[in-house]
Amino acid sequence: MRIRRDKRDRLIASGRPAYPVWVDRTHSLAQVREQWAHLETGEETQDRVGVTGRVVFIRNTGKLAFATLQEGIGTRLQVMLSLAEVGEDALAAWKSDVDLGDHVFVEGRVISSRRGELSVMASSWQMASKALRPMPVLHKDMSEESRVRQRYADLIVRQEARDMVRTKAQVLGAIRGVLAEQGYLEIETPILQLIHGGAAARPFHTHMNAFDQQMVLRIALELNLKKAVVGGVDRVYEMGRIFRNEGVDATHSPEFTMLEVYQAWGDQTTIGALMRELYLGVADAVGSRVLETPRGSVDLGGEWRWLPVYDAVSEAVGETVTIDTPRETLLAYAAKHGVEVDPGLEKDKVFLELLSELVEPGLLQPTFLCDYPAIAQPLARPHRSAPGLIEAWDLIIAGVERGTGFSELVDPIIQREVLTEQSLRAAGGDPEAMQLDEDFLRALEYGCPPMGGLGLGIDRMIMLFTDANIRETILFPHLKPEA
RNA sequence: GGGCCUUUAGCUCAAUGGUAGAGCUGCGGACUUUUAAUCCGUAGGUUGUGGGUUCGAGCCCCACAGGGCCCA
């Protein structure tokens, strides 16, 4: 670093800025590649361009120097500096002043080298931004920790990291495109809330000075979006960051991006159809409807099966299981099939354990698991024909939960009963149970149209399309401070 | 929360309990068609932190911290 620091100082002292505010760039590297793609090996033009980029390879040979510039998300182009064309001083300065990692500006003719590499043959060059810190080596992967701690360096040296940035933007754009086309309005709702609700999770706590009030960061988007539907925003969604104060590992991040969509006059079936369209829209934007996953090939374009959860568990244990199957019987099934469950769990939670252990991992193709017991989702509507069940589904693709949807509960009386029960659990020490949100109940009391709603974790969706872990889908994930 | 693995040069990694090394990067030099250029030379270290065992610790033991994988 000290030597590069000296180079910077030397440049500045000699009147050549190390960090000029402007250089006369005429073309991006991508434009040069596109416009002069037709050049034959060794063909030279008199077309003059000014290009910029970060020096990622450098090959200085006596009187002819080569460097590879890298621009933006991955375009590269070679530049050449010949003694005959830039002159002795400029070539000597290039050799002494330019290091790997520097941004440079090169002006010259577009040519194809004798080996057929499209290049800019320099007539002059200029430092555009001097790098003081050496780049990581390009030929070995950085350790996973370095990648995450210094994502900027990871982005410089690793194409997959750059691709992830583009893919994530394409996914967000495709989702907004599908929703906009169908008349959904995107809204923003408060991240700082008085009461956490809409999901089962531990919140982060904070304090608002202005009100001298304890606040929580939102764990879901649900309640505010439903209030918007009450007010007449019939098709509404929010895609934003939510916060859960829980474990951090390859599939869990304490903050992640969630999409929730609400559709007045819809139900679990119509919202399921929308879920499929969202997935297909994203698939078409980033690649293919057929995905290769570690568990096998997934065809998103096929029929998405609806599978009632009691049928699925019955098949898995080889016995008929219903909402009325006693707790002890379920515990016996669990023991028989090697599913470890806390013996103190209530009946329906034992059932959900069986479902997630015995059924979900085996579902490769897109499947809506449906007809859940009521305990699974406190905000879903009781089933229109099956007593004790609710109208809710979980979407499983490649063995992993990818999203959820309901016919939403809009009866304010039943909703109050359900939330009161939840708040009693919370008071009883269940840290994930919901609190009673009186403002939400008041909104429902004004009357809410029947509606379907869905929730979708964007990062998990991207993990499916890119086969990456969650720390790679999030550009700057959380790590403990360096020692 | 439990188990296993891991932390050494800017980066990626070596090193029977006995003088801490290599490749790339960096620095100096040679070379007018290179492609991770090549060749010659050279610099670079409180081995995560703190204790302990030992004549002697990067290596063995303990604690702590960071990272990873698996399990709950």
XYZ file of C-alpha atoms (C1' of nucleotides) in Angstrom:
555
model
C 0.000 0.000 0.000
C 2.777 2.418 0.790
C 4.292 2.052 -2.665
C 0.962 2.693 -4.343
C 0.438 5.617 -2.040
C 3.772 6.990 -3.266
C 2.653 6.505 -6.870
C -0.491 8.457 -6.163
C 1.508 11.261 -4.588
C 3.989 11.238 -7.461
C 1.204 11.480 -10.052
C -0.378 14.394 -8.274
C 2.959 16.156 -7.725
C 3.739 15.914 -11.439
C 0.437 17.546 -12.370
C -1.308 14.363 -13.524
C -4.381 13.864 -11.342
C -4.713 10.446 -9.732
C -8.456 10.997 -9.360
C -9.616 13.244 -12.217
C -13.210 14.435 -12.072
C -13.769 13.744 -15.764
C -12.174 11.842 -18.644
C -13.258 12.007 -22.279
C -14.884 8.607 -22.489
C -16.681 8.132 -25.803
C -17.702 4.467 -25.655
C -18.356 1.846 -23.036
C -16.371 -1.347 -23.435
C -19.621 -3.100 -24.296
C -20.280 -0.580 -27.081
C -16.823 -1.142 -28.537
C -17.348 -4.889 -28.425
C -20.675 -4.514 -30.168
C -19.761 -1.945 -32.829
C -16.468 -3.509 -33.870
C -17.424 -7.152 -33.407
C -16.956 -7.703 -37.139
C -13.181 -7.031 -37.208
C -11.136 -9.862 -38.696
C -8.009 -11.081 -36.940
C -5.290 -8.472 -37.394
C -7.637 -5.919 -39.014
C -6.972 -2.326 -37.970
C -9.241 0.712 -38.191
C -8.681 4.434 -37.814
C -11.815 4.704 -35.636
C -10.877 6.609 -32.491
C -12.490 5.896 -29.121
C -11.921 6.818 -25.491
C -12.551 3.927 -23.106
C -12.292 3.347 -19.375
C -12.067 0.389 -17.092
C -10.350 -1.309 -14.202
C -7.054 -2.983 -15.067
C -7.513 -6.670 -14.258
C -4.643 -8.196 -16.236
C -1.438 -6.503 -17.263
C 1.225 -7.777 -19.634
C 4.102 -5.402 -20.149
C 6.544 -6.494 -22.851
C 9.423 -4.148 -23.690
C 8.020 -1.825 -26.300
C 4.431 -3.096 -26.432
C 2.197 -3.306 -23.372
C -1.131 -5.098 -23.037
C -3.764 -4.709 -20.380
C -7.273 -6.069 -19.943
C -9.829 -3.561 -18.739
C -12.994 -4.585 -16.930
C -16.103 -2.459 -16.835
C -19.363 -2.608 -14.964
C -20.880 -6.035 -14.528
C -18.245 -8.018 -16.346
C -17.440 -6.646 -19.816
C -13.730 -6.814 -20.634
C -11.629 -5.331 -23.436
C -7.924 -5.354 -24.166
C -5.924 -2.181 -24.622
C -2.446 -2.039 -26.201
C 0.251 0.594 -25.780
C 2.908 0.567 -28.457
C 6.095 2.605 -28.274
C 5.499 3.684 -31.855
C 2.051 5.130 -31.134
C 2.059 6.497 -27.581
C 5.725 7.520 -27.416
C 8.468 6.770 -24.978
C 7.312 8.925 -22.074
C 3.732 7.701 -22.047
C 4.804 4.069 -22.246
C 7.341 4.488 -19.455
C 4.745 6.248 -17.310
C 2.252 3.463 -17.972
C 4.737 0.851 -16.833
C 5.708 2.684 -13.687
C 2.350 4.118 -12.628
C -0.299 1.515 -13.479
C -1.053 -1.374 -11.137
C -3.673 -4.093 -11.166
C -6.890 -2.639 -9.868
C -6.402 0.904 -11.155
C -9.075 2.569 -13.280
C -7.551 4.027 -16.434
C -8.686 6.022 -19.450
C -7.250 5.021 -22.829
C -7.755 6.867 -26.088
C -6.884 5.246 -29.392
C -7.820 3.236 -32.461
C -9.988 0.141 -32.464
C -8.050 -2.780 -33.871
C -7.895 -6.534 -33.756
C -4.579 -7.915 -32.513
C -2.599 -10.500 -34.452
C -4.157 -13.114 -32.207
C -7.603 -11.750 -33.024
C -8.287 -10.002 -29.716
C -10.416 -6.879 -30.137
C -8.330 -4.052 -28.669
C -7.848 -0.343 -28.392
C -4.385 0.694 -29.648
C -3.576 3.675 -27.452
C -2.499 7.071 -28.644
C -2.643 8.395 -25.096
C -3.684 7.268 -21.644
C -4.558 8.794 -18.314
C -5.022 7.544 -14.762
C -8.736 7.605 -13.940
C -8.593 6.380 -10.330
C -5.543 5.002 -8.546
C -6.117 1.892 -6.409
C -4.135 1.859 -3.188
C -5.035 -1.645 -2.105
C -4.015 -4.680 -4.167
C -6.796 -6.722 -5.743
C -7.391 -10.277 -4.550
C -5.856 -12.753 -6.991
C -8.183 -13.541 -9.862
C -7.261 -17.163 -10.233
C -8.249 -18.556 -6.869
C -11.635 -18.195 -5.233
C -11.641 -16.023 -2.169
C -12.681 -17.782 0.995
C -16.384 -17.542 1.637
C -15.778 -15.261 4.583
C -13.685 -12.804 2.569
C -16.271 -12.762 -0.171
C -18.976 -11.747 2.211
C -16.953 -9.356 4.340
C -15.530 -7.555 1.317
C -18.241 -7.931 -1.271
C -16.779 -5.074 -3.317
C -13.628 -7.161 -3.784
C -15.718 -10.245 -4.502
C -17.576 -8.317 -7.209
C -14.315 -7.207 -8.811
C -12.926 -10.700 -9.139
C -15.887 -13.068 -9.415
C -18.310 -13.076 -12.319
C -20.913 -15.132 -10.407
C -21.082 -12.396 -7.792
C -21.704 -9.787 -10.471
C -24.293 -12.019 -12.157
C -26.168 -12.361 -8.891
C -26.612 -8.598 -8.684
C -28.119 -8.517 -12.149
C -30.279 -11.591 -11.586
C -31.730 -10.194 -8.391
C -32.641 -6.946 -10.144
C -34.242 -8.918 -12.975
C -36.287 -10.947 -10.512
C -37.576 -7.844 -8.741
C -38.381 -6.242 -12.094
C -40.191 -9.318 -13.414
C -42.332 -9.552 -10.278
C -43.298 -5.900 -10.479
C -44.035 -6.373 -14.179
C -46.427 -9.283 -13.644
C -48.234 -7.436 -10.849
C -48.447 -4.117 -12.681
C -49.889 -5.834 -15.736
C -52.688 -7.243 -13.594
C -53.506 -3.924 -11.978
C -51.810 -4.312 -8.608
C -50.583 -1.167 -6.856
C -47.321 -1.161 -4.926
C -47.459 0.617 -1.568
C -45.057 1.257 1.281
C -46.024 0.653 4.892
C -44.218 1.365 8.160
C -41.180 -0.685 9.120
C -41.264 0.730 12.652
C -44.367 -0.586 14.375
C -45.961 -0.525 17.802
C -47.027 -4.153 17.664
C -45.571 -6.966 15.629
C -48.060 -9.103 13.796
C -48.863 -10.973 10.640
C -46.492 -13.860 11.289
C -44.951 -15.989 14.004
C -41.450 -14.707 14.714
C -39.358 -12.844 17.265
C -39.015 -9.147 16.481
C -36.194 -6.652 16.886
C -36.899 -3.971 19.467
C -36.020 -0.314 19.251
C -37.061 2.997 20.738
C -38.620 6.070 19.171
C -37.457 9.202 20.995
C -40.177 11.487 19.650
C -42.933 9.438 21.285
C -40.720 7.965 24.021
C -42.152 4.721 22.774
C -40.843 1.166 22.472
C -41.153 0.034 18.861
C -40.506 -3.163 16.916
C -39.286 -3.693 13.375
C -41.905 -5.398 11.256
C -41.816 -9.196 10.899
C -44.401 -9.251 8.094
C -46.241 -6.900 5.766
C -49.672 -8.426 6.198
C -51.696 -6.263 8.546
C -51.046 -2.892 6.923
C -51.738 -4.262 3.452
C -55.074 -5.623 4.642
C -55.906 -2.215 6.093
C -55.293 -0.812 2.619
C -57.736 -3.336 1.143
C -60.321 -2.279 3.729
C -59.883 1.246 2.406
C -60.522 0.150 -1.153
C -57.089 -0.607 -2.592
C -58.431 -3.802 -4.121
C -55.235 -5.118 -5.635
C -52.238 -4.209 -3.549
C -48.760 -5.422 -2.766
C -45.577 -4.504 -0.999
C -42.137 -5.903 -1.650
C -39.811 -4.946 1.142
C -37.423 -5.829 3.881
C -38.693 -7.564 7.001
C -36.752 -8.387 10.151
C -36.750 -11.489 12.297
C -34.535 -11.705 15.346
C -33.646 -15.334 14.929
C -30.827 -17.594 13.792
C -28.453 -16.879 10.945
C -27.416 -19.733 8.662
C -27.324 -20.805 5.036
C -31.099 -20.451 4.645
C -31.934 -17.768 7.225
C -31.035 -14.098 7.328
C -32.279 -11.717 10.052
C -33.441 -9.322 7.355
C -34.802 -10.443 4.037
C -37.078 -9.331 1.252
C -40.708 -10.388 1.350
C -43.478 -9.955 -1.177
C -47.078 -9.935 -0.025
C -49.992 -9.504 -2.414
C -53.704 -9.080 -1.612
C -56.496 -9.543 -4.090
C -60.035 -8.449 -3.167
C -62.683 -10.837 -4.489
C -60.101 -13.567 -4.753
C -59.523 -16.714 -2.704
C -56.794 -19.315 -2.164
C -57.329 -20.685 -5.671
C -57.064 -17.412 -7.561
C -54.119 -16.307 -5.453
C -52.468 -19.673 -6.143
C -52.830 -18.984 -9.866
C -51.146 -15.612 -9.354
C -48.302 -17.311 -7.494
C -47.721 -19.550 -10.496
C -47.725 -16.582 -12.853
C -45.170 -14.803 -10.674
C -42.858 -17.807 -10.815
C -43.281 -18.170 -14.567
C -42.698 -14.448 -15.107
C -39.461 -14.658 -13.168
C -38.416 -17.868 -14.920
C -38.914 -16.255 -18.313
C -36.960 -13.168 -17.240
C -33.906 -14.928 -15.856
C -33.680 -18.100 -17.873
C -35.708 -21.231 -18.146
C -38.903 -22.794 -16.848
C -36.962 -26.005 -16.252
C -34.558 -25.790 -13.312
C -31.823 -28.215 -12.377
C -31.644 -28.481 -8.579
C -29.597 -30.745 -6.309
C -32.749 -32.800 -5.777
C -33.596 -33.156 -9.454
C -35.082 -31.389 -12.415
C -38.047 -29.090 -11.727
C -40.508 -28.141 -14.468
C -42.284 -24.928 -13.510
C -44.308 -24.988 -16.732
C -46.248 -28.133 -15.801
C -49.432 -28.482 -13.780
C -49.029 -27.378 -10.152
C -50.571 -30.079 -8.000
C -52.895 -29.371 -5.049
C -52.260 -31.844 -2.223
C -54.390 -31.811 0.958
C -52.055 -32.181 3.923
C -54.012 -34.929 5.687
C -53.952 -37.022 2.510
C -50.218 -36.437 2.200
C -49.425 -37.432 5.779
C -51.787 -40.429 5.606
C -49.888 -41.708 2.611
C -46.538 -41.070 4.275
C -47.369 -43.008 7.473
C -49.500 -45.678 5.778
C -52.495 -44.976 8.037
C -55.477 -42.688 7.704
C -54.746 -39.429 9.522
C -57.430 -36.774 10.012
C -57.956 -33.629 12.047
C -59.477 -35.918 14.699
C -56.543 -38.312 15.013
C -55.506 -38.169 18.692
C -52.205 -36.713 19.811
C -50.924 -40.027 21.178
C -51.543 -41.759 17.844
C -49.667 -39.027 15.981
C -46.777 -39.296 18.441
C -46.703 -43.045 17.796
C -46.508 -42.444 14.036
C -43.691 -39.987 14.628
C -41.759 -42.499 16.698
C -42.360 -45.240 14.136
C -40.985 -43.102 11.303
C -38.062 -41.671 13.209
C -39.411 -38.141 13.473
C -38.221 -36.538 16.677
C -40.876 -34.323 18.216
C -41.173 -32.609 21.539
C -43.662 -34.910 23.362
C -45.238 -31.869 24.989
C -46.453 -30.488 21.642
C -50.160 -30.232 21.054
C -51.860 -32.478 18.510
C -51.885 -30.213 15.474
C -48.261 -29.162 15.947
C -47.247 -32.828 16.016
C -49.137 -33.225 12.752
C -47.268 -30.273 11.211
C -43.973 -31.841 12.283
C -44.919 -35.045 10.479
C -45.810 -33.000 7.417
C -42.561 -31.073 7.300
C -40.386 -34.115 8.028
C -42.082 -36.858 6.021
C -43.813 -35.069 3.152
C -42.204 -31.768 2.219
C -38.657 -32.976 1.464
C -40.049 -35.443 -1.080
C -42.043 -32.921 -3.110
C -39.860 -32.004 -6.075
C -42.337 -30.512 -8.567
C -44.355 -27.424 -7.581
C -47.056 -28.499 -5.139
C -49.641 -26.527 -3.171
C -49.966 -28.279 0.185
C -53.473 -27.272 1.287
C -56.311 -27.799 3.776
C -54.246 -27.179 6.900
C -55.422 -27.434 10.494
C -56.451 -24.045 11.865
C -53.426 -23.657 14.106
C -51.094 -23.345 11.109
C -52.244 -19.884 10.081
C -54.108 -17.589 12.490
C -54.985 -15.164 9.694
C -56.566 -17.637 7.258
C -60.293 -18.267 6.743
C -62.010 -21.426 8.014
C -62.456 -23.936 5.204
C -65.730 -23.518 3.285
C -66.478 -27.284 3.356
C -64.115 -29.064 5.766
C -64.742 -28.319 9.468
C -61.641 -27.609 11.559
C -59.491 -26.838 8.526
C -58.544 -23.547 6.941
C -58.208 -22.319 3.383
C -54.445 -21.960 3.177
C -51.622 -23.459 1.187
C -47.865 -23.697 1.315
C -46.074 -23.883 -2.000
C -43.326 -26.511 -2.051
C -40.764 -26.623 -4.864
C -37.710 -28.874 -4.744
C -38.560 -29.951 -1.202
C -38.522 -26.455 0.284
C -41.325 -24.067 1.264
C -41.373 -21.255 -1.260
C -44.413 -19.259 -0.266
C -47.830 -19.309 1.280
C -51.337 -18.188 0.400
C -54.798 -18.031 1.960
C -58.375 -17.194 1.556
C -57.963 -14.385 4.057
C -59.957 -14.227 7.250
C -62.128 -11.096 7.126
C -64.725 -11.802 9.846
C -63.710 -9.388 12.619
C -65.313 -11.497 15.352
C -63.523 -14.727 14.433
C -60.339 -12.800 13.826
C -60.547 -11.319 17.307
C -61.049 -14.757 18.828
C -58.047 -16.139 16.975
C -55.796 -13.225 17.858
C -56.949 -13.277 21.477
C -55.919 -16.905 21.681
C -52.570 -15.986 20.119
C -52.046 -13.191 22.612
C -52.745 -15.592 25.464
C -50.012 -17.831 24.073
C -47.723 -14.832 23.939
C -48.557 -13.986 27.536
C -47.921 -17.633 28.354
C -44.387 -17.307 27.105
C -44.545 -18.316 23.427
C -42.148 -15.724 21.967
C -43.411 -16.274 18.437
C -47.121 -15.846 19.103
C -48.840 -12.754 17.739
C -49.923 -9.807 19.799
C -53.450 -8.443 19.688
C -53.506 -5.578 17.197
C -56.592 -3.514 18.010
C -56.057 -1.160 15.101
C -56.092 -4.081 12.684
C -59.286 -5.438 14.227
C -60.880 -1.985 14.038
C -60.085 -1.886 10.320
C -61.748 -5.265 9.774
C -64.794 -4.028 11.689
C -65.335 -1.429 8.977
C -65.790 -4.365 6.598
C -63.213 -6.004 4.380
C -64.098 -7.600 1.049
C -63.375 -11.309 0.656
C -59.821 -11.666 -0.549
C -56.944 -13.939 -1.299
C -53.406 -13.153 -0.231
C -49.950 -14.568 -0.734
C -46.526 -14.197 0.760
C -43.279 -15.007 -0.982
C -39.688 -14.830 0.275
C -37.763 -13.262 -2.572
C -34.382 -14.512 -1.413
C -35.552 -18.108 -1.271
C -37.022 -17.691 -4.731
C -33.663 -16.465 -6.025
C -31.945 -19.372 -4.287
C -34.133 -21.705 -6.346
C -33.279 -19.998 -9.637
C -29.550 -19.610 -8.961
C -28.750 -22.572 -6.697
C -26.987 -20.151 -4.317
C -27.195 -19.910 -0.549
C -28.907 -16.954 1.059
C -25.640 -15.176 1.866
C -24.899 -14.996 -1.831
C -28.338 -13.719 -2.790
C -27.973 -10.877 -0.278
C -25.298 -8.457 -1.419
C -24.197 -7.347 2.037
C -25.300 -9.979 4.557
C -24.757 -9.686 8.284
C -21.646 -11.132 9.900
C -20.251 -10.694 13.350
C -17.673 -7.914 13.551
C -14.132 -8.835 12.701
C -12.055 -9.551 15.790
C -27.938 -25.220 22.500
C -24.716 -29.966 20.917
C -20.898 -32.223 17.687
C -17.081 -31.940 13.979
C -13.745 -28.969 11.033
C -11.189 -24.377 10.513
C -8.095 -19.444 11.486
C -0.299 -19.140 8.966
C 2.319 -13.237 3.906
C -2.271 -8.620 0.318
C -5.024 -13.488 -1.835
C -5.141 -19.031 -1.999
C -2.609 -22.633 0.647
C 1.981 -25.795 2.659
C 5.108 -26.897 6.870
C 7.101 -35.429 11.939
C 7.136 -31.064 18.625
C 13.331 -28.913 16.241
C 15.948 -22.585 11.140
C 7.868 -20.659 9.097
C 7.668 -22.002 2.915
C 5.189 -22.019 -2.259
C 2.090 -19.903 -6.178
C -0.177 -15.500 -7.479
C 0.031 -10.254 -5.871
C 3.905 -6.288 -4.753
C 8.835 -4.135 -5.952
C 13.458 -3.861 -9.607
C 15.042 -5.537 -14.474
C 14.630 -7.980 -19.822
C 11.369 -8.582 -23.946
C 6.791 -4.974 -30.147
C 1.386 -9.488 -30.369
C 0.431 -11.000 -25.014
C -4.301 -13.726 -23.101
C -3.714 -16.250 -15.417
C 2.221 -13.855 -20.766
C 7.281 -15.607 -20.007
C 12.278 -15.144 -17.873
C 15.888 -13.138 -14.002
C 16.208 -10.848 -9.278
C 13.814 -9.190 -4.694
C 10.639 -7.922 -0.576
C 6.925 -9.651 2.395
C 5.169 -12.914 9.089
C 3.723 -10.865 16.865
C 1.225 -18.300 12.739
C -6.750 -15.169 15.468
C -6.194 -13.617 21.128
C -4.695 -15.078 26.113
C -2.794 -18.824 29.177
C -0.419 -23.771 29.941
C 2.817 -28.344 29.016
C 7.950 -28.776 27.047
C 15.002 -27.913 26.730
C 12.045 -26.318 22.466
C 4.999 -25.049 20.267
C 2.268 -22.940 13.840
C 1.803 -28.188 15.564
C -0.004 -30.807 22.131
C -3.633 -28.985 26.338
C -7.255 -25.078 28.302
C -10.139 -20.636 27.685
C -11.939 -16.877 24.482
C -13.040 -14.772 19.549
C -14.092 -15.270 14.130
C -15.626 -18.605 10.001
C -17.780 -23.239 7.918
C -20.587 -27.922 7.955
C -23.972 -31.239 10.419
C -27.634 -32.049 14.256
C -31.530 -30.232 17.616
